[in-house]
Amino acid sequence: MQPLIDVSALAPLLRREPPPILLDVRWHLGGPPGIEAYRHGHLPGAVFVDLDDDVAGPPGPAGRHPLPKPADFEAAMRRAGVTGDRLVVVYDDADSTAAARVWWTLRYFGHERVRVLDGGYRAWTEAKRPVTTEDPTVKPGDFIARPGRLPLLDAEGAGDLAHGGVLLDARAAERYRGEVEPVDPVAGHIPGAVSAPTMGNVGVDGRFLPAGLLRERFAKLGATDAVDVGTYCGSGVTAAHEILALTVAGVPAALYVGSWSNWVADPDNPVATGDS
């Protein structure tokens, strides 16, 4: 299944029975809670999902957004009405950085029919589609979490891949170079990793670039379907966005969920700075 859906394709689906399950995952690192944006307006029928509480485990040495326990994720998705056989469409404000993490996590735990609304809430409202402030009535879902359906990397695997394949660093270039580090205690990057800021995957409107342009972008970075590819970021959120872009481009890749926040938790892990 194609991982993206646009507004014009989603709108008629919402008029069918049963409609897709809509998950609103608006989230801002260090910003106001996404639930506030949801209460001010959301797609009709959408259920709010909290990225920190529902899509990640507690922060710690495993990272700031480690994988949730299967039982916890299953319960969260059932509360949101997710079933195993119904299409799920996930959206955030615009650029899909948070929505991609929900897309990836659902896919990792075995859901086969998940798509991200390209352009998110902004694209929906710019198209003059209806929004609401009403909370939907949610019938509990029957989703069963079956982990292991997408490839993962741990710290050792990420370090090896940086030298034996292609490991993409999805953070902003200045964080990769070690010039700034607003969140984690150590600045820099995994030695051998390639800088690939995830905002290069989308246009100014938050929509993903066409598949051909994404393939060109990743090929210039050495990431093609002919080599082993992995991604990481600060805590495994924007790295999932990189996985989504790579999927659009036709390049399979593994996610280092713990990412930089897990890497620097071990003082024995080497750190590189600068452009190389």
PDB file of C-alpha atoms in Angstrom:
ATOM      1  CA  MET A   1       0.000   0.000   0.000  1.00  0.00           C
ATOM      2  CA  GLN A   2       1.222   3.486  -0.858  1.00  0.00           C
ATOM      3  CA  PRO A   3       2.141   5.216   2.419  1.00  0.00           C
ATOM      4  CA  LEU A   4       0.638   8.617   1.538  1.00  0.00           C
ATOM      5  CA  ILE A   5      -2.869   9.826   0.782  1.00  0.00           C
ATOM      6  CA  ASP A   6      -3.849  13.345  -0.277  1.00  0.00           C
ATOM      7  CA  VAL A   7      -6.896  15.396   0.645  1.00  0.00           C
ATOM      8  CA  SER A   8      -8.731  14.754  -2.611  1.00  0.00           C
ATOM      9  CA  ALA A   9      -8.423  10.990  -2.153  1.00  0.00           C
ATOM     10  CA  LEU A  10      -9.290  10.980   1.562  1.00  0.00           C
ATOM     11  CA  ALA A  11     -12.425  13.144   1.380  1.00  0.00           C
ATOM     12  CA  PRO A  12     -14.617  10.662  -0.558  1.00  0.00           C
ATOM     13  CA  LEU A  13     -13.417   7.774   1.622  1.00  0.00           C
ATOM     14  CA  LEU A  14     -14.781   9.551   4.680  1.00  0.00           C
ATOM     15  CA  ARG A  15     -18.260   9.465   3.137  1.00  0.00           C
ATOM     16  CA  ARG A  16     -18.203   5.686   2.833  1.00  0.00           C
ATOM     17  CA  GLU A  17     -19.192   3.062   5.394  1.00  0.00           C
ATOM     18  CA  PRO A  18     -17.116   2.247   7.212  1.00  0.00           C
ATOM     19  CA  PRO A  19     -14.857   5.274   6.806  1.00  0.00           C
ATOM     20  CA  PRO A  20     -11.128   5.142   7.533  1.00  0.00           C
ATOM     21  CA  ILE A  21     -10.013   5.499  11.135  1.00  0.00           C
ATOM     22  CA  LEU A  22      -8.498   8.967  11.555  1.00  0.00           C
ATOM     23  CA  LEU A  23      -5.719   9.571  14.086  1.00  0.00           C
ATOM     24  CA  ASP A  24      -4.728  13.149  14.931  1.00  0.00           C
ATOM     25  CA  VAL A  25      -1.168  13.181  16.276  1.00  0.00           C
ATOM     26  CA  ARG A  26      -0.313  16.867  16.285  1.00  0.00           C
ATOM     27  CA  TRP A  27       2.765  17.272  18.470  1.00  0.00           C
ATOM     28  CA  HIS A  28       5.451  19.906  18.964  1.00  0.00           C
ATOM     29  CA  LEU A  29       8.737  19.204  20.721  1.00  0.00           C
ATOM     30  CA  GLY A  30       8.859  21.671  23.583  1.00  0.00           C
ATOM     31  CA  GLY A  31       5.632  23.323  22.420  1.00  0.00           C
ATOM     32  CA  PRO A  32       2.022  23.295  23.594  1.00  0.00           C
ATOM     33  CA  PRO A  33       0.334  19.889  23.920  1.00  0.00           C
ATOM     34  CA  GLY A  34      -1.175  18.642  20.694  1.00  0.00           C
ATOM     35  CA  ILE A  35      -4.488  18.036  22.407  1.00  0.00           C
ATOM     36  CA  GLU A  36      -4.995  21.811  22.525  1.00  0.00           C
ATOM     37  CA  ALA A  37      -4.772  22.053  18.732  1.00  0.00           C
ATOM     38  CA  TYR A  38      -7.103  19.061  18.452  1.00  0.00           C
ATOM     39  CA  ARG A  39      -9.713  20.741  20.667  1.00  0.00           C
ATOM     40  CA  HIS A  40      -9.581  23.891  18.540  1.00  0.00           C
ATOM     41  CA  GLY A  41     -10.458  21.872  15.453  1.00  0.00           C
ATOM     42  CA  HIS A  42      -9.836  18.507  13.819  1.00  0.00           C
ATOM     43  CA  LEU A  43     -11.044  16.354  10.948  1.00  0.00           C
ATOM     44  CA  PRO A  44     -14.547  14.982  11.586  1.00  0.00           C
ATOM     45  CA  GLY A  45     -14.267  11.618  13.308  1.00  0.00           C
ATOM     46  CA  ALA A  46     -10.574  11.979  14.153  1.00  0.00           C
ATOM     47  CA  VAL A  47      -9.306  10.664  17.491  1.00  0.00           C
ATOM     48  CA  PHE A  48      -6.390  12.348  19.224  1.00  0.00           C
ATOM     49  CA  VAL A  49      -3.321  10.182  19.840  1.00  0.00           C
ATOM     50  CA  ASP A  50      -0.552  11.435  22.124  1.00  0.00           C
ATOM     51  CA  LEU A  51       2.866  10.725  20.646  1.00  0.00           C
ATOM     52  CA  ASP A  52       4.629  10.729  24.026  1.00  0.00           C
ATOM     53  CA  ASP A  53       2.119   8.602  25.935  1.00  0.00           C
ATOM     54  CA  ASP A  54       0.582   6.357  23.265  1.00  0.00           C
ATOM     55  CA  VAL A  55       3.329   5.804  20.682  1.00  0.00           C
ATOM     56  CA  ALA A  56       6.468   5.628  22.837  1.00  0.00           C
ATOM     57  CA  GLY A  57       7.646   4.064  26.058  1.00  0.00           C
ATOM     58  CA  PRO A  58       8.928   6.067  29.033  1.00  0.00           C
ATOM     59  CA  PRO A  59      12.128   8.041  28.325  1.00  0.00           C
ATOM     60  CA  GLY A  60      15.378   6.689  29.719  1.00  0.00           C
ATOM     61  CA  PRO A  61      18.644   5.087  28.599  1.00  0.00           C
ATOM     62  CA  ALA A  62      16.799   3.428  25.695  1.00  0.00           C
ATOM     63  CA  GLY A  63      16.054   6.912  24.349  1.00  0.00           C
ATOM     64  CA  ARG A  64      13.591   9.763  24.683  1.00  0.00           C
ATOM     65  CA  HIS A  65      10.970   7.995  22.546  1.00  0.00           C
ATOM     66  CA  PRO A  66      11.703   4.258  22.784  1.00  0.00           C
ATOM     67  CA  LEU A  67       9.322   1.671  21.425  1.00  0.00           C
ATOM     68  CA  PRO A  68       6.247   1.172  23.607  1.00  0.00           C
ATOM     69  CA  LYS A  69       5.565  -2.236  25.055  1.00  0.00           C
ATOM     70  CA  PRO A  70       3.334  -4.232  22.695  1.00  0.00           C
ATOM     71  CA  ALA A  71       0.519  -4.485  25.251  1.00  0.00           C
ATOM     72  CA  ASP A  72       0.618  -0.732  25.928  1.00  0.00           C
ATOM     73  CA  PHE A  73       0.545   0.178  22.241  1.00  0.00           C
ATOM     74  CA  GLU A  74      -2.192  -2.324  21.548  1.00  0.00           C
ATOM     75  CA  ALA A  75      -4.327  -0.836  24.332  1.00  0.00           C
ATOM     76  CA  ALA A  76      -3.744   2.733  23.095  1.00  0.00           C
ATOM     77  CA  MET A  77      -4.711   1.855  19.540  1.00  0.00           C
ATOM     78  CA  ARG A  78      -7.795  -0.041  20.686  1.00  0.00           C
ATOM     79  CA  ARG A  79      -8.882   3.020  22.688  1.00  0.00           C
ATOM     80  CA  ALA A  80      -8.518   5.019  19.472  1.00  0.00           C
ATOM     81  CA  GLY A  81     -10.764   2.543  17.651  1.00  0.00           C
ATOM     82  CA  VAL A  82      -8.081   0.908  15.523  1.00  0.00           C
ATOM     83  CA  THR A  83      -9.038  -2.456  14.063  1.00  0.00           C
ATOM     84  CA  GLY A  84      -6.836  -4.844  12.180  1.00  0.00           C
ATOM     85  CA  ASP A  85      -8.656  -4.718   8.844  1.00  0.00           C
ATOM     86  CA  ARG A  86      -9.720  -1.069   8.479  1.00  0.00           C
ATOM     87  CA  LEU A  87      -7.694   1.657   6.813  1.00  0.00           C
ATOM     88  CA  VAL A  88      -5.990   4.016   9.262  1.00  0.00           C
ATOM     89  CA  VAL A  89      -5.071   7.547   8.165  1.00  0.00           C
ATOM     90  CA  VAL A  90      -2.726   9.544  10.391  1.00  0.00           C
ATOM     91  CA  TYR A  91      -2.115  13.276  10.232  1.00  0.00           C
ATOM     92  CA  ASP A  92      -0.361  16.088  12.075  1.00  0.00           C
ATOM     93  CA  ASP A  93      -0.103  19.828  11.391  1.00  0.00           C
ATOM     94  CA  ALA A  94       1.561  19.687   7.969  1.00  0.00           C
ATOM     95  CA  ASP A  95       4.983  18.084   7.545  1.00  0.00           C
ATOM     96  CA  SER A  96       4.135  14.566   8.818  1.00  0.00           C
ATOM     97  CA  THR A  97       7.077  14.329  11.231  1.00  0.00           C
ATOM     98  CA  ALA A  98       4.837  13.125  14.069  1.00  0.00           C
ATOM     99  CA  ALA A  99       2.375  11.286  11.825  1.00  0.00           C
ATOM    100  CA  ALA A 100       5.218   9.283  10.299  1.00  0.00           C
ATOM    101  CA  ARG A 101       6.184   7.895  13.711  1.00  0.00           C
ATOM    102  CA  VAL A 102       2.608   6.632  14.246  1.00  0.00           C
ATOM    103  CA  TRP A 103       2.567   5.225  10.691  1.00  0.00           C
ATOM    104  CA  TRP A 104       5.864   3.425  11.307  1.00  0.00           C
ATOM    105  CA  THR A 105       4.862   2.117  14.743  1.00  0.00           C
ATOM    106  CA  LEU A 106       1.559   0.722  13.506  1.00  0.00           C
ATOM    107  CA  ARG A 107       3.378  -0.943  10.619  1.00  0.00           C
ATOM    108  CA  TYR A 108       6.051  -2.317  12.958  1.00  0.00           C
ATOM    109  CA  PHE A 109       3.343  -3.839  15.148  1.00  0.00           C
ATOM    110  CA  GLY A 110       1.658  -5.470  12.195  1.00  0.00           C
ATOM    111  CA  HIS A 111      -1.051  -3.180  10.818  1.00  0.00           C
ATOM    112  CA  GLU A 112      -1.055  -3.535   7.030  1.00  0.00           C
ATOM    113  CA  ARG A 113      -3.305  -0.617   6.068  1.00  0.00           C
ATOM    114  CA  VAL A 114      -1.883   2.673   7.289  1.00  0.00           C
ATOM    115  CA  ARG A 115      -1.414   5.901   5.354  1.00  0.00           C
ATOM    116  CA  VAL A 116      -0.290   9.437   6.191  1.00  0.00           C
ATOM    117  CA  LEU A 117      -2.312  12.464   5.069  1.00  0.00           C
ATOM    118  CA  ASP A 118       0.166  14.362   2.912  1.00  0.00           C
ATOM    119  CA  GLY A 119       0.221  17.984   4.038  1.00  0.00           C
ATOM    120  CA  GLY A 120      -1.725  17.184   7.194  1.00  0.00           C
ATOM    121  CA  TYR A 121      -4.297  19.413   8.850  1.00  0.00           C
ATOM    122  CA  ARG A 122      -3.053  22.463   6.959  1.00  0.00           C
ATOM    123  CA  ALA A 123      -3.687  20.856   3.581  1.00  0.00           C
ATOM    124  CA  TRP A 124      -7.161  19.784   4.710  1.00  0.00           C
ATOM    125  CA  THR A 125      -8.183  23.268   5.847  1.00  0.00           C
ATOM    126  CA  GLU A 126      -6.583  24.998   2.844  1.00  0.00           C
ATOM    127  CA  ALA A 127      -8.804  22.811   0.661  1.00  0.00           C
ATOM    128  CA  LYS A 128     -11.825  24.188   2.580  1.00  0.00           C
ATOM    129  CA  ARG A 129     -12.748  20.766   3.931  1.00  0.00           C
ATOM    130  CA  PRO A 130     -14.902  20.588   7.076  1.00  0.00           C
ATOM    131  CA  VAL A 131     -13.467  20.516  10.586  1.00  0.00           C
ATOM    132  CA  THR A 132     -15.118  20.087  13.965  1.00  0.00           C
ATOM    133  CA  THR A 133     -14.505  20.583  17.671  1.00  0.00           C
ATOM    134  CA  GLU A 134     -16.729  17.667  18.643  1.00  0.00           C
ATOM    135  CA  ASP A 135     -15.234  14.542  20.170  1.00  0.00           C
ATOM    136  CA  PRO A 136     -16.235  11.460  18.207  1.00  0.00           C
ATOM    137  CA  THR A 137     -17.919   8.445  19.702  1.00  0.00           C
ATOM    138  CA  VAL A 138     -15.266   5.752  19.524  1.00  0.00           C
ATOM    139  CA  LYS A 139     -16.023   2.060  19.331  1.00  0.00           C
ATOM    140  CA  PRO A 140     -13.077   0.201  20.884  1.00  0.00           C
ATOM    141  CA  GLY A 141     -10.935  -1.507  18.289  1.00  0.00           C
ATOM    142  CA  ASP A 142      -9.586  -5.038  18.077  1.00  0.00           C
ATOM    143  CA  PHE A 143      -6.029  -4.280  16.938  1.00  0.00           C
ATOM    144  CA  ILE A 144      -3.490  -6.934  17.955  1.00  0.00           C
ATOM    145  CA  ALA A 145       0.120  -5.767  18.281  1.00  0.00           C
ATOM    146  CA  ARG A 146       2.525  -8.192  16.620  1.00  0.00           C
ATOM    147  CA  PRO A 147       6.003  -6.646  16.850  1.00  0.00           C
ATOM    148  CA  GLY A 148       8.844  -7.144  14.429  1.00  0.00           C
ATOM    149  CA  ARG A 149       7.185  -6.415  11.091  1.00  0.00           C
ATOM    150  CA  LEU A 150       9.709  -3.713  10.120  1.00  0.00           C
ATOM    151  CA  PRO A 151      13.509  -3.744  10.503  1.00  0.00           C
ATOM    152  CA  LEU A 152      15.093  -2.206  13.594  1.00  0.00           C
ATOM    153  CA  LEU A 153      18.591  -1.122  14.530  1.00  0.00           C
ATOM    154  CA  ASP A 154      20.158  -0.994  17.961  1.00  0.00           C
ATOM    155  CA  ALA A 155      23.269   1.040  18.812  1.00  0.00           C
ATOM    156  CA  GLU A 156      25.679  -1.677  17.699  1.00  0.00           C
ATOM    157  CA  GLY A 157      23.814  -2.212  14.444  1.00  0.00           C
ATOM    158  CA  ALA A 158      23.687   1.511  13.737  1.00  0.00           C
ATOM    159  CA  GLY A 159      27.407   1.880  14.317  1.00  0.00           C
ATOM    160  CA  ASP A 160      28.166  -1.044  12.026  1.00  0.00           C
ATOM    161  CA  LEU A 161      25.817   0.217   9.316  1.00  0.00           C
ATOM    162  CA  ALA A 162      27.469   3.641   9.332  1.00  0.00           C
ATOM    163  CA  HIS A 163      30.590   1.948   7.964  1.00  0.00           C
ATOM    164  CA  GLY A 164      29.191  -1.059   6.116  1.00  0.00           C
ATOM    165  CA  GLY A 165      26.143   0.568   4.500  1.00  0.00           C
ATOM    166  CA  VAL A 166      24.462   3.971   4.689  1.00  0.00           C
ATOM    167  CA  LEU A 167      23.232   5.467   7.954  1.00  0.00           C
ATOM    168  CA  LEU A 168      21.256   8.680   7.462  1.00  0.00           C
ATOM    169  CA  ASP A 169      21.102  11.311  10.203  1.00  0.00           C
ATOM    170  CA  ALA A 170      17.688  12.992   9.916  1.00  0.00           C
ATOM    171  CA  ARG A 171      18.419  15.896  12.282  1.00  0.00           C
ATOM    172  CA  ALA A 172      19.163  19.442  11.206  1.00  0.00           C
ATOM    173  CA  ALA A 173      22.642  19.846   9.726  1.00  0.00           C
ATOM    174  CA  GLU A 174      23.914  22.018  12.586  1.00  0.00           C
ATOM    175  CA  ARG A 175      23.036  19.298  15.087  1.00  0.00           C
ATOM    176  CA  TYR A 176      24.773  16.707  12.927  1.00  0.00           C
ATOM    177  CA  ARG A 177      27.911  18.872  12.839  1.00  0.00           C
ATOM    178  CA  GLY A 178      27.784  19.318  16.613  1.00  0.00           C
ATOM    179  CA  GLU A 179      27.434  23.091  16.464  1.00  0.00           C
ATOM    180  CA  VAL A 180      24.279  23.050  18.589  1.00  0.00           C
ATOM    181  CA  GLU A 181      22.435  20.454  20.630  1.00  0.00           C
ATOM    182  CA  PRO A 182      19.178  21.738  22.120  1.00  0.00           C
ATOM    183  CA  VAL A 183      17.968  18.496  23.668  1.00  0.00           C
ATOM    184  CA  ASP A 184      20.599  15.832  24.300  1.00  0.00           C
ATOM    185  CA  PRO A 185      23.652  16.163  26.587  1.00  0.00           C
ATOM    186  CA  VAL A 186      26.256  15.534  23.869  1.00  0.00           C
ATOM    187  CA  ALA A 187      26.533  17.179  20.444  1.00  0.00           C
ATOM    188  CA  GLY A 188      27.697  15.524  17.235  1.00  0.00           C
ATOM    189  CA  HIS A 189      26.809  12.447  15.227  1.00  0.00           C
ATOM    190  CA  ILE A 190      27.497   8.732  14.893  1.00  0.00           C
ATOM    191  CA  PRO A 191      30.846   8.345  13.115  1.00  0.00           C
ATOM    192  CA  GLY A 192      30.309   7.469   9.466  1.00  0.00           C
ATOM    193  CA  ALA A 193      26.691   8.672   9.357  1.00  0.00           C
ATOM    194  CA  VAL A 194      25.534  10.898   6.501  1.00  0.00           C
ATOM    195  CA  SER A 195      23.656  14.143   7.111  1.00  0.00           C
ATOM    196  CA  ALA A 196      20.166  14.015   5.556  1.00  0.00           C
ATOM    197  CA  PRO A 197      17.914  16.565   7.296  1.00  0.00           C
ATOM    198  CA  THR A 198      14.371  15.312   7.128  1.00  0.00           C
ATOM    199  CA  MET A 199      12.980  18.713   6.142  1.00  0.00           C
ATOM    200  CA  GLY A 200      14.647  18.132   2.781  1.00  0.00           C
ATOM    201  CA  ASN A 201      11.976  15.505   2.123  1.00  0.00           C
ATOM    202  CA  VAL A 202       9.115  18.006   1.937  1.00  0.00           C
ATOM    203  CA  GLY A 203       8.307  21.296   0.262  1.00  0.00           C
ATOM    204  CA  VAL A 204       7.424  24.564   1.970  1.00  0.00           C
ATOM    205  CA  ASP A 205       3.803  23.394   2.142  1.00  0.00           C
ATOM    206  CA  GLY A 206       4.762  20.332   4.178  1.00  0.00           C
ATOM    207  CA  ARG A 207       3.909  17.890   1.378  1.00  0.00           C
ATOM    208  CA  PHE A 208       6.412  15.238   0.371  1.00  0.00           C
ATOM    209  CA  LEU A 209       8.473  15.758  -2.750  1.00  0.00           C
ATOM    210  CA  PRO A 210       7.586  13.518  -5.715  1.00  0.00           C
ATOM    211  CA  ALA A 211       9.024  10.013  -5.583  1.00  0.00           C
ATOM    212  CA  GLY A 212      11.513  10.712  -8.374  1.00  0.00           C
ATOM    213  CA  LEU A 213      12.976  13.722  -6.603  1.00  0.00           C
ATOM    214  CA  LEU A 214      13.234  11.769  -3.361  1.00  0.00           C
ATOM    215  CA  ARG A 215      15.053   8.955  -5.151  1.00  0.00           C
ATOM    216  CA  GLU A 216      17.510  11.485  -6.569  1.00  0.00           C
ATOM    217  CA  ARG A 217      18.033  13.061  -3.178  1.00  0.00           C
ATOM    218  CA  PHE A 218      18.769   9.776  -1.445  1.00  0.00           C
ATOM    219  CA  ALA A 219      20.889   8.445  -4.302  1.00  0.00           C
ATOM    220  CA  LYS A 220      23.179  11.472  -3.969  1.00  0.00           C
ATOM    221  CA  LEU A 221      23.602  10.503  -0.318  1.00  0.00           C
ATOM    222  CA  GLY A 222      24.423   6.908  -1.261  1.00  0.00           C
ATOM    223  CA  ALA A 223      21.068   5.506  -0.157  1.00  0.00           C
ATOM    224  CA  THR A 224      19.591   3.211  -2.803  1.00  0.00           C
ATOM    225  CA  ASP A 225      17.878  -0.166  -2.819  1.00  0.00           C
ATOM    226  CA  ALA A 226      21.243  -1.729  -3.673  1.00  0.00           C
ATOM    227  CA  VAL A 227      22.745  -1.089  -0.211  1.00  0.00           C
ATOM    228  CA  ASP A 228      21.672  -1.528   3.402  1.00  0.00           C
ATOM    229  CA  VAL A 229      20.167   1.727   4.669  1.00  0.00           C
ATOM    230  CA  GLY A 230      19.223   2.902   8.137  1.00  0.00           C
ATOM    231  CA  THR A 231      18.095   6.147   9.742  1.00  0.00           C
ATOM    232  CA  TYR A 232      18.318   7.864  13.096  1.00  0.00           C
ATOM    233  CA  CYS A 233      17.581  11.300  14.569  1.00  0.00           C
ATOM    234  CA  GLY A 234      17.399  12.624  18.115  1.00  0.00           C
ATOM    235  CA  SER A 235      14.835  10.213  19.509  1.00  0.00           C
ATOM    236  CA  GLY A 236      13.376   8.192  16.650  1.00  0.00           C
ATOM    237  CA  VAL A 237      10.593  10.568  15.558  1.00  0.00           C
ATOM    238  CA  THR A 238      11.954  12.458  12.554  1.00  0.00           C
ATOM    239  CA  ALA A 239      13.934   9.349  11.614  1.00  0.00           C
ATOM    240  CA  ALA A 240      10.572   7.647  11.026  1.00  0.00           C
ATOM    241  CA  HIS A 241       9.763  10.534   8.685  1.00  0.00           C
ATOM    242  CA  GLU A 242      12.955   9.674   6.814  1.00  0.00           C
ATOM    243  CA  ILE A 243      11.780   6.051   6.606  1.00  0.00           C
ATOM    244  CA  LEU A 244       8.477   7.272   5.161  1.00  0.00           C
ATOM    245  CA  ALA A 245      10.282   9.351   2.529  1.00  0.00           C
ATOM    246  CA  LEU A 246      12.559   6.436   1.687  1.00  0.00           C
ATOM    247  CA  THR A 247       9.488   4.220   1.313  1.00  0.00           C
ATOM    248  CA  VAL A 248       7.970   6.709  -1.122  1.00  0.00           C
ATOM    249  CA  ALA A 249      11.286   6.604  -3.000  1.00  0.00           C
ATOM    250  CA  GLY A 250      11.303   2.803  -3.083  1.00  0.00           C
ATOM    251  CA  VAL A 251      14.292   2.380  -0.751  1.00  0.00           C
ATOM    252  CA  PRO A 252      13.866  -0.037   2.187  1.00  0.00           C
ATOM    253  CA  ALA A 253      15.476   1.103   5.425  1.00  0.00           C
ATOM    254  CA  ALA A 254      15.777   0.196   9.098  1.00  0.00           C
ATOM    255  CA  LEU A 255      15.019   2.557  11.989  1.00  0.00           C
ATOM    256  CA  TYR A 256      17.312   3.130  14.949  1.00  0.00           C
ATOM    257  CA  VAL A 257      14.492   3.942  17.350  1.00  0.00           C
ATOM    258  CA  GLY A 258      16.727   4.921  20.272  1.00  0.00           C
ATOM    259  CA  SER A 259      18.666   7.249  17.968  1.00  0.00           C
ATOM    260  CA  TRP A 260      21.076   9.869  19.302  1.00  0.00           C
ATOM    261  CA  SER A 261      19.448   9.975  22.751  1.00  0.00           C
ATOM    262  CA  ASN A 262      20.245   6.281  23.160  1.00  0.00           C
ATOM    263  CA  TRP A 263      23.668   6.494  21.506  1.00  0.00           C
ATOM    264  CA  VAL A 264      25.004   9.151  23.894  1.00  0.00           C
ATOM    265  CA  ALA A 265      23.585   7.336  26.937  1.00  0.00           C
ATOM    266  CA  ASP A 266      26.610   5.025  26.616  1.00  0.00           C
ATOM    267  CA  PRO A 267      29.823   7.032  27.183  1.00  0.00           C
ATOM    268  CA  ASP A 268      31.800   4.354  25.318  1.00  0.00           C
ATOM    269  CA  ASN A 269      30.065   5.133  22.030  1.00  0.00           C
ATOM    270  CA  PRO A 270      32.230   7.353  19.819  1.00  0.00           C
ATOM    271  CA  VAL A 271      31.060  10.790  18.723  1.00  0.00           C
ATOM    272  CA  ALA A 272      32.049  12.685  15.579  1.00  0.00           C
ATOM    273  CA  THR A 273      31.627  16.367  14.766  1.00  0.00           C
ATOM    274  CA  GLY A 274      31.952  18.471  11.645  1.00  0.00           C
ATOM    275  CA  ASP A 275      30.880  17.603   8.133  1.00  0.00           C
ATOM    276  CA  SER A 276      32.557  14.209   7.822  1.00  0.00           C
TER     277      SER A 276
END
